[in-house]
């Protein structure tokens, strides 16, 4: 058999499809949108980015920079397209989300054996399949997955940030700059709304007392022993109002930190800053960085318009909170992304508990290659734990099942380095060098399994 079913045309599913197609396997990719949508997607596009348009830092000494480097070595289609559709955003890789999606569909469509089927899958297919239906897997399929794995699905809450029309920003107050732009020789890619201490304090008071949308936590098939009775948020992407509740100054150490920025009106560092990042190639839309929220829509408009420069802001999209479903990967999956229950079923993307765009592209890449190897009776790949991809797969499959929580790429997942009592830069350099060497050595060893 030389055919693979992929459920879900998101980041993981599209990368998996490319890896299978380029190895000569036919792919039937089932995507339910636009006929049936999720609560976070807006378009019917493949590989839609649901919130931020940033894939993370490009800097080689950051976890996302390392992951990009690994994806590049492994010929990731989605990383290549990200670079081709990048918008200016300092040292991050951010894309024009619509052009990105269209290019993904265009590139996959170049393969004659690629079949895109707009249809909601409700039960697990009985031929070789990659399940990449994402954190917002449709309820019927989520139920089928729970039955398949023999466990209740787990869940947590994740939020999206608002997007603003650039021409509604007041540039007599807001200014363009990147952090430490002069020192790092960077261009002024972000729009910054500076705040005095009084403005910030008033903003925080309004933020933490504003009306929120109540979370539903007793949803059928989702509540488990750990989750029952309390709401759970992903620590790496907390709603801004939850961050603000943790202390009056919490945001000035988080998304509103003023470090590296100088207000040109005063030539002083502001007390706090709200940063906006370009969201489309034409530069007409800007994303509020770190402002993911669960406030009601009228309250978002009221509170965010208190930010200096945003008094008349017009929003093309407001923030929202969503329930993310994931499986108990430590009991369900091998680090190859293959299920322990049925060898011809693979999982990829956020449904496995890997968080973040890049991590999800990586798991799709691995599932795609391994599903092909399975079809060919060839050995499956397990990346070394010293690499970022290997570490992510190991984390989701070897963590304690009782405390399993989604995770983003980070250096803490990598095995300890020899000399860890050194400065951050030296430490991360060691991690990156070890990872790079391990990946190169591994790729040489498994050359045949990669073809
Ligand atoms: C609200 C929210 C905000 C997020 N914000 C960020 C962020 O800013 N930055 C970041 O790095 N990560 C973010 N994430 C996390 C994660 O990186 C993204 O969700 C990412 O898109 C996951 O990739 P995926 O391929 O697993 O799922 P998706 O990209 O969601 O793709 C899954 C696809 O499967 C389809 N599908 C679902 N059920 C079925 C079915 N039954 N039949 C057919 N098709 C189906 C869906 O329509 C979707 O297109 C966010 C997640 C959520 C939910």
GROMACS .gro file of C-alpha atoms and ligand atoms in nm:
model
  504
    1UNK     CA    1   0.000   0.000   0.000
    2UNK     CA    2   0.136   0.338  -0.092
    3UNK     CA    3  -0.133   0.568   0.041
    4UNK     CA    4  -0.163   0.767   0.360
    5UNK     CA    5  -0.461   0.940   0.515
    6UNK     CA    6  -0.392   1.260   0.706
    7UNK     CA    7  -0.665   1.409   0.919
    8UNK     CA    8  -0.626   1.786   0.963
    9UNK     CA    9  -0.476   2.039   0.723
   10UNK     CA   10  -0.308   2.247   0.994
   11UNK     CA   11   0.061   2.303   1.050
   12UNK     CA   12   0.141   1.944   1.146
   13UNK     CA   13  -0.085   1.782   0.885
   14UNK     CA   14   0.052   1.993   0.597
   15UNK     CA   15   0.416   1.931   0.691
   16UNK     CA   16   0.343   1.558   0.727
   17UNK     CA   17   0.174   1.560   0.386
   18UNK     CA   18   0.478   1.720   0.222
   19UNK     CA   19   0.718   1.470   0.378
   20UNK     CA   20   0.508   1.178   0.253
   21UNK     CA   21   0.446   1.325  -0.093
   22UNK     CA   22   0.811   1.401  -0.160
   23UNK     CA   23   0.885   1.036  -0.079
   24UNK     CA   24   0.637   0.924  -0.344
   25UNK     CA   25   0.345   0.828  -0.117
   26UNK     CA   26  -0.007   0.936  -0.214
   27UNK     CA   27  -0.179   1.152   0.043
   28UNK     CA   28  -0.547   1.203   0.112
   29UNK     CA   29  -0.560   1.509   0.337
   30UNK     CA   30  -0.894   1.557   0.511
   31UNK     CA   31  -0.964   1.911   0.627
   32UNK     CA   32  -1.310   1.992   0.764
   33UNK     CA   33  -1.290   2.370   0.716
   34UNK     CA   34  -1.456   2.573   0.572
   35UNK     CA   35  -1.761   2.341   0.582
   36UNK     CA   36  -1.720   2.284   0.954
   37UNK     CA   37  -1.503   2.532   1.140
   38UNK     CA   38  -1.342   2.545   1.484
   39UNK     CA   39  -1.394   2.818   1.740
   40UNK     CA   40  -1.054   2.978   1.663
   41UNK     CA   41  -0.996   2.939   1.288
   42UNK     CA   42  -1.135   3.215   1.069
   43UNK     CA   43  -1.065   3.095   0.714
   44UNK     CA   44  -1.082   2.771   0.520
   45UNK     CA   45  -0.708   2.797   0.447
   46UNK     CA   46  -0.466   2.515   0.506
   47UNK     CA   47  -0.204   2.581   0.778
   48UNK     CA   48  -0.395   2.875   0.924
   49UNK     CA   49  -0.209   3.043   1.210
   50UNK     CA   50  -0.476   3.082   1.475
   51UNK     CA   51  -0.320   3.359   1.684
   52UNK     CA   52   0.020   3.521   1.663
   53UNK     CA   53   0.186   3.542   1.322
   54UNK     CA   54   0.527   3.477   1.479
   55UNK     CA   55   0.705   3.143   1.471
   56UNK     CA   56   0.952   3.261   1.732
   57UNK     CA   57   1.301   3.400   1.762
   58UNK     CA   58   1.548   3.350   1.480
   59UNK     CA   59   1.845   3.388   1.714
   60UNK     CA   60   2.059   3.075   1.711
   61UNK     CA   61   2.094   3.075   2.091
   62UNK     CA   62   1.717   3.046   2.145
   63UNK     CA   63   1.520   2.722   2.153
   64UNK     CA   64   1.308   2.829   1.856
   65UNK     CA   65   1.623   2.928   1.662
   66UNK     CA   66   1.764   2.579   1.724
   67UNK     CA   67   1.441   2.415   1.616
   68UNK     CA   68   1.437   2.621   1.295
   69UNK     CA   69   1.791   2.510   1.225
   70UNK     CA   70   1.692   2.145   1.269
   71UNK     CA   71   1.383   2.185   1.053
   72UNK     CA   72   1.596   2.337   0.783
   73UNK     CA   73   1.832   2.038   0.784
   74UNK     CA   74   1.530   1.810   0.753
   75UNK     CA   75   1.384   2.004   0.458
   76UNK     CA   76   1.070   2.136   0.624
   77UNK     CA   77   0.832   2.283   0.367
   78UNK     CA   78   0.655   2.504   0.617
   79UNK     CA   79   0.976   2.658   0.747
   80UNK     CA   80   1.086   2.733   0.389
   81UNK     CA   81   0.751   2.899   0.317
   82UNK     CA   82   0.770   3.095   0.644
   83UNK     CA   83   1.097   3.248   0.533
   84UNK     CA   84   0.954   3.327   0.190
   85UNK     CA   85   0.649   3.504   0.339
   86UNK     CA   86   0.823   3.679   0.630
   87UNK     CA   87   0.725   4.028   0.743
   88UNK     CA   88   0.968   4.257   0.929
   89UNK     CA   89   0.974   4.170   1.302
   90UNK     CA   90   1.324   4.227   1.436
   91UNK     CA   91   1.491   3.901   1.534
   92UNK     CA   92   1.170   3.693   1.508
   93UNK     CA   93   1.039   3.498   1.213
   94UNK     CA   94   0.687   3.632   1.151
   95UNK     CA   95   0.479   3.577   0.843
   96UNK     CA   96   0.195   3.723   0.643
   97UNK     CA   97  -0.057   3.460   0.750
   98UNK     CA   98  -0.269   3.457   0.433
   99UNK     CA   99   0.021   3.440   0.190
  100UNK     CA  100   0.179   3.170   0.407
  101UNK     CA  101  -0.136   2.954   0.392
  102UNK     CA  102  -0.186   3.004   0.020
  103UNK     CA  103   0.171   2.907  -0.055
  104UNK     CA  104   0.138   2.589   0.154
  105UNK     CA  105  -0.170   2.485  -0.044
  106UNK     CA  106  -0.001   2.580  -0.371
  107UNK     CA  107   0.315   2.375  -0.296
  108UNK     CA  108   0.122   2.066  -0.186
  109UNK     CA  109  -0.102   2.098  -0.491
  110UNK     CA  110   0.202   2.062  -0.718
  111UNK     CA  111   0.218   1.691  -0.629
  112UNK     CA  112  -0.013   1.491  -0.860
  113UNK     CA  113  -0.075   1.233  -0.586
  114UNK     CA  114  -0.202   1.492  -0.336
  115UNK     CA  115  -0.576   1.485  -0.274
  116UNK     CA  116  -0.732   1.752  -0.053
  117UNK     CA  117  -1.074   1.649   0.070
  118UNK     CA  118  -1.287   1.903   0.255
  119UNK     CA  119  -1.468   1.671   0.494
  120UNK     CA  120  -1.500   1.618   0.867
  121UNK     CA  121  -1.365   1.279   0.976
  122UNK     CA  122  -1.572   1.148   1.267
  123UNK     CA  123  -1.420   0.805   1.325
  124UNK     CA  124  -1.066   0.678   1.301
  125UNK     CA  125  -0.993   0.556   0.944
  126UNK     CA  126  -0.899   0.190   0.924
  127UNK     CA  127  -0.604   0.231   0.688
  128UNK     CA  128  -0.265   0.398   0.763
  129UNK     CA  129  -0.339   0.739   0.911
  130UNK     CA  130  -0.176   1.041   1.067
  131UNK     CA  131  -0.410   1.214   1.306
  132UNK     CA  132  -0.321   1.583   1.311
  133UNK     CA  133  -0.658   1.736   1.392
  134UNK     CA  134  -0.512   1.984   1.638
  135UNK     CA  135  -0.612   2.130   1.972
  136UNK     CA  136  -0.960   2.207   1.837
  137UNK     CA  137  -1.033   1.859   1.706
  138UNK     CA  138  -1.404   1.834   1.625
  139UNK     CA  139  -1.614   1.688   1.909
  140UNK     CA  140  -1.711   1.366   1.726
  141UNK     CA  141  -1.352   1.290   1.636
  142UNK     CA  142  -1.236   1.382   1.988
  143UNK     CA  143  -1.480   1.126   2.121
  144UNK     CA  144  -1.353   0.864   1.875
  145UNK     CA  145  -0.994   0.942   1.977
  146UNK     CA  146  -1.081   0.902   2.345
  147UNK     CA  147  -1.238   0.564   2.266
  148UNK     CA  148  -0.934   0.464   2.061
  149UNK     CA  149  -0.681   0.560   2.329
  150UNK     CA  150  -0.896   0.420   2.609
  151UNK     CA  151  -0.842   0.742   2.806
  152UNK     CA  152  -1.030   1.065   2.854
  153UNK     CA  153  -0.873   1.338   2.647
  154UNK     CA  154  -0.696   1.605   2.850
  155UNK     CA  155  -0.743   1.975   2.793
  156UNK     CA  156  -0.623   2.322   2.882
  157UNK     CA  157  -0.716   2.676   2.782
  158UNK     CA  158  -0.528   2.889   2.530
  159UNK     CA  159  -0.612   3.239   2.412
  160UNK     CA  160  -0.560   3.455   2.104
  161UNK     CA  161  -0.457   3.822   2.093
  162UNK     CA  162  -0.638   4.106   1.911
  163UNK     CA  163  -0.531   4.251   1.574
  164UNK     CA  164  -0.561   4.625   1.501
  165UNK     CA  165  -0.578   4.836   1.185
  166UNK     CA  166  -0.257   5.039   1.162
  167UNK     CA  167  -0.435   5.350   1.042
  168UNK     CA  168  -0.635   5.364   1.366
  169UNK     CA  169  -0.317   5.403   1.577
  170UNK     CA  170  -0.221   5.751   1.699
  171UNK     CA  171   0.140   5.804   1.588
  172UNK     CA  172   0.174   6.130   1.776
  173UNK     CA  173   0.214   5.895   2.076
  174UNK     CA  174   0.308   5.551   1.940
  175UNK     CA  175   0.654   5.508   1.785
  176UNK     CA  176   0.830   5.252   1.568
  177UNK     CA  177   1.132   5.070   1.715
  178UNK     CA  178   1.270   4.725   1.795
  179UNK     CA  179   1.421   4.653   2.135
  180UNK     CA  180   1.789   4.748   2.146
  181UNK     CA  181   1.761   4.836   1.777
  182UNK     CA  182   2.070   5.059   1.779
  183UNK     CA  183   2.290   4.803   1.962
  184UNK     CA  184   2.172   4.512   1.751
  185UNK     CA  185   2.164   4.704   1.423
  186UNK     CA  186   1.798   4.617   1.375
  187UNK     CA  187   1.528   4.802   1.190
  188UNK     CA  188   1.232   4.964   1.368
  189UNK     CA  189   0.990   4.679   1.314
  190UNK     CA  190   0.748   4.712   1.608
  191UNK     CA  191   0.497   4.982   1.695
  192UNK     CA  192   0.533   5.075   2.062
  193UNK     CA  193   0.273   5.242   2.281
  194UNK     CA  194   0.456   5.394   2.578
  195UNK     CA  195   0.298   5.426   2.923
  196UNK     CA  196   0.377   5.631   3.229
  197UNK     CA  197   0.345   5.468   3.570
  198UNK     CA  198   0.003   5.629   3.631
  199UNK     CA  199  -0.126   5.519   3.292
  200UNK     CA  200   0.002   5.167   3.352
  201UNK     CA  201  -0.151   5.140   3.701
  202UNK     CA  202  -0.489   5.257   3.574
  203UNK     CA  203  -0.466   5.011   3.285
  204UNK     CA  204  -0.384   4.716   3.512
  205UNK     CA  205  -0.668   4.803   3.751
  206UNK     CA  206  -0.914   4.810   3.461
  207UNK     CA  207  -0.771   4.491   3.315
  208UNK     CA  208  -0.801   4.273   3.623
  209UNK     CA  209  -1.155   4.390   3.705
  210UNK     CA  210  -1.296   4.378   3.351
  211UNK     CA  211  -1.567   4.124   3.264
  212UNK     CA  212  -1.446   3.789   3.134
  213UNK     CA  213  -1.619   3.520   2.936
  214UNK     CA  214  -1.699   3.234   3.178
  215UNK     CA  215  -1.510   2.915   3.097
  216UNK     CA  216  -1.710   2.597   3.054
  217UNK     CA  217  -1.525   2.323   3.232
  218UNK     CA  218  -1.766   2.036   3.252
  219UNK     CA  219  -1.765   1.955   2.887
  220UNK     CA  220  -1.855   1.603   2.794
  221UNK     CA  221  -1.563   1.370   2.738
  222UNK     CA  222  -1.304   1.626   2.829
  223UNK     CA  223  -1.298   1.654   3.205
  224UNK     CA  224  -1.055   1.421   3.375
  225UNK     CA  225  -0.952   1.375   3.734
  226UNK     CA  226  -0.682   1.640   3.717
  227UNK     CA  227  -0.883   1.898   3.527
  228UNK     CA  228  -1.218   1.863   3.697
  229UNK     CA  229  -1.347   2.165   3.880
  230UNK     CA  230  -1.079   2.416   3.789
  231UNK     CA  231  -0.975   2.602   3.480
  232UNK     CA  232  -0.631   2.538   3.341
  233UNK     CA  233  -0.420   2.772   3.134
  234UNK     CA  234  -0.104   2.709   2.936
  235UNK     CA  235   0.172   2.882   3.136
  236UNK     CA  236   0.360   2.976   2.818
  237UNK     CA  237   0.066   3.175   2.679
  238UNK     CA  238  -0.135   3.309   2.974
  239UNK     CA  239  -0.420   3.554   2.913
  240UNK     CA  240  -0.293   3.903   2.984
  241UNK     CA  241  -0.549   3.956   3.263
  242UNK     CA  242  -0.428   3.640   3.440
  243UNK     CA  243  -0.065   3.758   3.414
  244UNK     CA  244  -0.169   4.099   3.551
  245UNK     CA  245  -0.339   3.935   3.851
  246UNK     CA  246  -0.006   3.791   3.960
  247UNK     CA  247   0.124   4.129   4.073
  248UNK     CA  248   0.088   4.496   3.995
  249UNK     CA  249   0.421   4.502   3.808
  250UNK     CA  250   0.400   4.152   3.656
  251UNK     CA  251   0.335   4.280   3.302
  252UNK     CA  252   0.638   4.509   3.313
  253UNK     CA  253   0.850   4.193   3.337
  254UNK     CA  254   0.642   4.020   3.069
  255UNK     CA  255   0.485   4.139   2.743
  256UNK     CA  256   0.484   4.506   2.851
  257UNK     CA  257   0.850   4.525   2.953
  258UNK     CA  258   1.005   4.852   2.837
  259UNK     CA  259   1.363   4.727   2.824
  260UNK     CA  260   1.561   4.834   2.517
  261UNK     CA  261   1.308   5.100   2.412
  262UNK     CA  262   1.327   5.478   2.430
  263UNK     CA  263   1.026   5.706   2.388
  264UNK     CA  264   1.135   5.965   2.126
  265UNK     CA  265   0.905   6.227   2.282
  266UNK     CA  266   1.092   6.218   2.616
  267UNK     CA  267   1.418   6.042   2.528
  268UNK     CA  268   1.349   5.824   2.832
  269UNK     CA  269   1.265   5.461   2.877
  270UNK     CA  270   0.884   5.442   2.934
  271UNK     CA  271   0.749   5.272   3.249
  272UNK     CA  272   0.574   5.009   3.034
  273UNK     CA  273   0.512   4.947   2.664
  274UNK     CA  274   0.243   4.772   2.462
  275UNK     CA  275   0.409   4.633   2.148
  276UNK     CA  276   0.239   4.570   1.814
  277UNK     CA  277   0.387   4.346   1.546
  278UNK     CA  278   0.316   4.362   1.173
  279UNK     CA  279   0.068   4.093   1.071
  280UNK     CA  280   0.042   4.119   0.693
  281UNK     CA  281   0.280   4.195   0.406
  282UNK     CA  282   0.114   4.527   0.325
  283UNK     CA  283   0.163   4.645   0.685
  284UNK     CA  284  -0.199   4.748   0.740
  285UNK     CA  285  -0.264   4.508   1.031
  286UNK     CA  286  -0.082   4.484   1.362
  287UNK     CA  287  -0.098   4.210   1.628
  288UNK     CA  288  -0.095   4.305   1.999
  289UNK     CA  289   0.208   4.108   2.122
  290UNK     CA  290   0.127   3.903   2.435
  291UNK     CA  291  -0.226   4.041   2.466
  292UNK     CA  292  -0.408   3.709   2.440
  293UNK     CA  293  -0.722   3.749   2.647
  294UNK     CA  294  -1.053   3.612   2.763
  295UNK     CA  295  -1.221   3.948   2.833
  296UNK     CA  296  -1.563   4.002   2.677
  297UNK     CA  297  -1.549   4.188   2.345
  298UNK     CA  298  -1.687   4.522   2.476
  299UNK     CA  299  -1.442   4.508   2.768
  300UNK     CA  300  -1.146   4.442   2.537
  301UNK     CA  301  -1.233   4.752   2.338
  302UNK     CA  302  -1.280   4.961   2.654
  303UNK     CA  303  -0.963   4.845   2.831
  304UNK     CA  304  -0.723   4.823   2.535
  305UNK     CA  305  -0.828   5.169   2.416
  306UNK     CA  306  -0.689   5.300   2.747
  307UNK     CA  307  -0.341   5.228   2.608
  308UNK     CA  308  -0.181   5.556   2.493
  309UNK     CA  309  -0.190   5.566   2.113
  310UNK     CA  310  -0.479   5.318   2.093
  311UNK     CA  311  -0.763   5.547   2.202
  312UNK     CA  312  -0.930   5.513   1.861
  313UNK     CA  313  -0.802   5.163   1.780
  314UNK     CA  314  -1.018   4.962   1.540
  315UNK     CA  315  -0.995   4.587   1.579
  316UNK     CA  316  -1.014   4.347   1.286
  317UNK     CA  317  -1.009   4.061   1.536
  318UNK     CA  318  -1.059   4.057   1.911
  319UNK     CA  319  -0.901   3.812   2.153
  320UNK     CA  320  -1.065   3.482   2.247
  321UNK     CA  321  -1.005   3.185   2.473
  322UNK     CA  322  -1.025   2.826   2.350
  323UNK     CA  323  -1.022   2.483   2.499
  324UNK     CA  324  -0.733   2.275   2.367
  325UNK     CA  325  -0.763   1.899   2.358
  326UNK     CA  326  -0.463   1.669   2.380
  327UNK     CA  327  -0.409   1.299   2.432
  328UNK     CA  328  -0.222   1.128   2.713
  329UNK     CA  329   0.083   1.082   2.491
  330UNK     CA  330   0.304   0.915   2.755
  331UNK     CA  331   0.069   0.616   2.756
  332UNK     CA  332  -0.047   0.634   2.395
  333UNK     CA  333   0.258   0.712   2.178
  334UNK     CA  334   0.610   0.599   2.098
  335UNK     CA  335   0.867   0.877   2.038
  336UNK     CA  336   0.826   0.796   1.667
  337UNK     CA  337   0.473   0.949   1.688
  338UNK     CA  338   0.335   0.601   1.624
  339UNK     CA  339   0.049   0.488   1.848
  340UNK     CA  340   0.111   0.193   2.077
  341UNK     CA  341  -0.237   0.065   2.005
  342UNK     CA  342  -0.234   0.039   1.625
  343UNK     CA  343   0.102   0.055   1.445
  344UNK     CA  344  -0.052   0.214   1.135
  345UNK     CA  345  -0.188   0.512   1.330
  346UNK     CA  346   0.040   0.810   1.397
  347UNK     CA  347  -0.039   1.133   1.582
  348UNK     CA  348   0.112   1.475   1.510
  349UNK     CA  349   0.073   1.835   1.617
  350UNK     CA  350  -0.071   1.990   1.925
  351UNK     CA  351  -0.304   1.696   1.992
  352UNK     CA  352   0.011   1.515   2.112
  353UNK     CA  353   0.084   1.784   2.374
  354UNK     CA  354   0.355   1.966   2.179
  355UNK     CA  355   0.284   2.338   2.201
  356UNK     CA  356   0.377   2.613   1.956
  357UNK     CA  357   0.380   2.647   1.579
  358UNK     CA  358   0.736   2.527   1.524
  359UNK     CA  359   0.706   2.228   1.758
  360UNK     CA  360   0.391   2.123   1.576
  361UNK     CA  361   0.557   2.152   1.237
  362UNK     CA  362   0.839   1.930   1.374
  363UNK     CA  363   0.606   1.659   1.497
  364UNK     CA  364   0.426   1.662   1.161
  365UNK     CA  365   0.760   1.626   0.985
  366UNK     CA  366   0.856   1.326   1.198
  367UNK     CA  367   0.514   1.160   1.171
  368UNK     CA  368   0.521   1.208   0.792
  369UNK     CA  369   0.863   1.045   0.752
  370UNK     CA  370   0.782   0.764   0.993
  371UNK     CA  371   0.444   0.685   0.838
  372UNK     CA  372   0.625   0.644   0.505
  373UNK     CA  373   0.886   0.419   0.667
  374UNK     CA  374   0.606   0.215   0.822
  375UNK     CA  375   0.444   0.169   0.479
  376UNK     CA  376   0.780   0.054   0.342
  377UNK     CA  377   0.860  -0.177   0.630
  378UNK     CA  378   1.162   0.035   0.706
  379UNK     CA  379   1.291   0.134   1.054
  380UNK     CA  380   1.126   0.438   1.211
  381UNK     CA  381   1.326   0.744   1.314
  382UNK     CA  382   1.377   0.848   1.677
  383UNK     CA  383   1.575   1.170   1.691
  384UNK     CA  384   1.845   1.188   1.961
  385UNK     CA  385   1.724   1.352   2.286
  386UNK     CA  386   2.012   1.601   2.253
  387UNK     CA  387   1.832   1.757   1.956
  388UNK     CA  388   1.532   1.985   2.015
  389UNK     CA  389   1.298   1.771   1.804
  390UNK     CA  390   1.416   1.457   1.982
  391UNK     CA  391   1.377   1.621   2.323
  392UNK     CA  392   1.019   1.732   2.249
  393UNK     CA  393   0.920   1.382   2.134
  394UNK     CA  394   1.087   1.226   2.433
  395UNK     CA  395   0.915   1.466   2.671
  396UNK     CA  396   0.565   1.393   2.543
  397UNK     CA  397   0.617   1.018   2.540
  398UNK     CA  398   0.826   0.965   2.853
  399UNK     CA  399   0.683   1.215   3.104
  400UNK     CA  400   0.490   1.093   3.403
  401UNK     CA  401   0.135   1.025   3.274
  402UNK     CA  402  -0.007   1.165   3.598
  403UNK     CA  403   0.140   1.512   3.552
  404UNK     CA  404   0.159   1.536   3.177
  405UNK     CA  405   0.118   1.892   3.043
  406UNK     CA  406   0.183   2.042   2.696
  407UNK     CA  407   0.526   2.191   2.642
  408UNK     CA  408   0.699   2.429   2.403
  409UNK     CA  409   1.055   2.388   2.276
  410UNK     CA  410   1.296   2.497   2.550
  411UNK     CA  411   1.652   2.423   2.656
  412UNK     CA  412   1.530   2.268   2.983
  413UNK     CA  413   1.418   1.963   2.783
  414UNK     CA  414   1.771   1.885   2.667
  415UNK     CA  415   2.003   1.655   2.864
  416UNK     CA  416   2.229   1.841   3.104
  417UNK     CA  417   2.546   1.986   2.958
  418UNK     CA  418   2.889   1.916   3.109
  419UNK     CA  419   2.951   2.260   3.248
  420UNK     CA  420   2.623   2.421   3.347
  421UNK     CA  421   2.768   2.673   3.592
  422UNK     CA  422   2.844   2.928   3.323
  423UNK     CA  423   2.659   3.230   3.184
  424UNK     CA  424   2.340   3.194   2.978
  425UNK     CA  425   2.506   3.254   2.643
  426UNK     CA  426   2.779   2.997   2.706
  427UNK     CA  427   2.522   2.746   2.829
  428UNK     CA  428   2.294   2.787   2.529
  429UNK     CA  429   2.593   2.774   2.294
  430UNK     CA  430   2.682   2.434   2.439
  431UNK     CA  431   2.325   2.311   2.400
  432UNK     CA  432   2.314   2.428   2.041
  433UNK     CA  433   2.653   2.278   1.952
  434UNK     CA  434   2.561   1.942   2.108
  435UNK     CA  435   2.226   1.940   1.930
  436UNK     CA  436   2.378   2.030   1.598
  437UNK     CA  437   2.645   1.762   1.620
  438UNK     CA  438   2.392   1.500   1.734
  439UNK     CA  439   2.158   1.583   1.446
  440UNK     CA  440   2.436   1.571   1.184
  441UNK     CA  441   2.567   1.240   1.315
  442UNK     CA  442   2.218   1.093   1.330
  443UNK     CA  443   2.129   1.206   0.978
  444UNK     CA  444   2.442   1.035   0.845
  445UNK     CA  445   2.355   0.714   1.032
  446UNK     CA  446   1.996   0.698   0.908
  447UNK     CA  447   2.054   0.823   0.555
  448UNK     CA  448   1.851   0.537   0.401
  449UNK     CA  449   1.552   0.586   0.631
  450UNK     CA  450   1.527   0.947   0.520
  451UNK     CA  451   1.492   0.885   0.149
  452LIG     C1  452  -0.653   2.960   2.055
  452LIG     C2  453  -0.514   2.915   2.026
  452LIG     C3  454  -0.411   3.008   2.012
  452LIG     C4  455  -0.281   2.966   1.985
  452LIG     N1  456  -0.185   3.059   1.968
  452LIG     C5  457  -0.059   3.019   1.936
  452LIG     C6  458   0.042   3.117   1.912
  452LIG     O1  459   0.017   3.236   1.914
  452LIG     N2  460   0.168   3.075   1.885
  452LIG     C7  461   0.198   2.941   1.878
  452LIG     O2  462   0.314   2.907   1.854
  452LIG     N3  463   0.104   2.848   1.900
  452LIG     C8  464  -0.024   2.883   1.930
  452LIG     N4  465  -0.121   2.789   1.952
  452LIG     C9  466  -0.082   2.649   1.964
  452LIG    C10  467  -0.055   2.569   1.836
  452LIG     O3  468   0.076   2.595   1.796
  452LIG    C11  469  -0.148   2.592   1.723
  452LIG     O4  470  -0.276   2.557   1.765
  452LIG    C12  471  -0.112   2.510   1.597
  452LIG     O5  472  -0.191   2.556   1.492
  452LIG    C13  473  -0.133   2.362   1.615
  452LIG     O6  474  -0.102   2.293   1.495
  452LIG     P1  475  -0.182   2.161   1.457
  452LIG     O7  476  -0.143   2.126   1.319
  452LIG     O8  477  -0.164   2.062   1.563
  452LIG     O9  478  -0.336   2.203   1.463
  452LIG     P2  479  -0.415   2.303   1.368
  452LIG    O10  480  -0.324   2.401   1.306
  452LIG    O11  481  -0.530   2.352   1.449
  452LIG    O12  482  -0.470   2.206   1.254
  452LIG    C14  483  -0.565   2.106   1.277
  452LIG    C15  484  -0.660   2.105   1.162
  452LIG    O13  485  -0.748   1.993   1.175
  452LIG    C16  486  -0.877   2.030   1.133
  452LIG     N5  487  -0.972   1.936   1.193
  452LIG    C17  488  -1.010   1.927   1.323
  452LIG     N6  489  -1.096   1.823   1.339
  452LIG    C18  490  -1.112   1.767   1.216
  452LIG    C19  491  -1.189   1.658   1.169
  452LIG     N7  492  -1.267   1.587   1.249
  452LIG     N8  493  -1.183   1.626   1.037
  452LIG    C20  494  -1.105   1.699   0.951
  452LIG     N9  495  -1.032   1.805   0.992
  452LIG    C21  496  -1.033   1.838   1.122
  452LIG    C22  497  -0.889   2.174   1.179
  452LIG    O14  498  -0.985   2.242   1.106
  452LIG    C23  499  -0.748   2.228   1.156
  452LIG    O15  500  -0.733   2.286   1.030
  452LIG    C24  501  -0.252   2.827   1.975
  452LIG    C25  502  -0.355   2.735   1.989
  452LIG    C26  503  -0.486   2.779   2.012
  452LIG    C27  504  -0.598   2.678   2.020
   0.00000   0.00000   0.00000
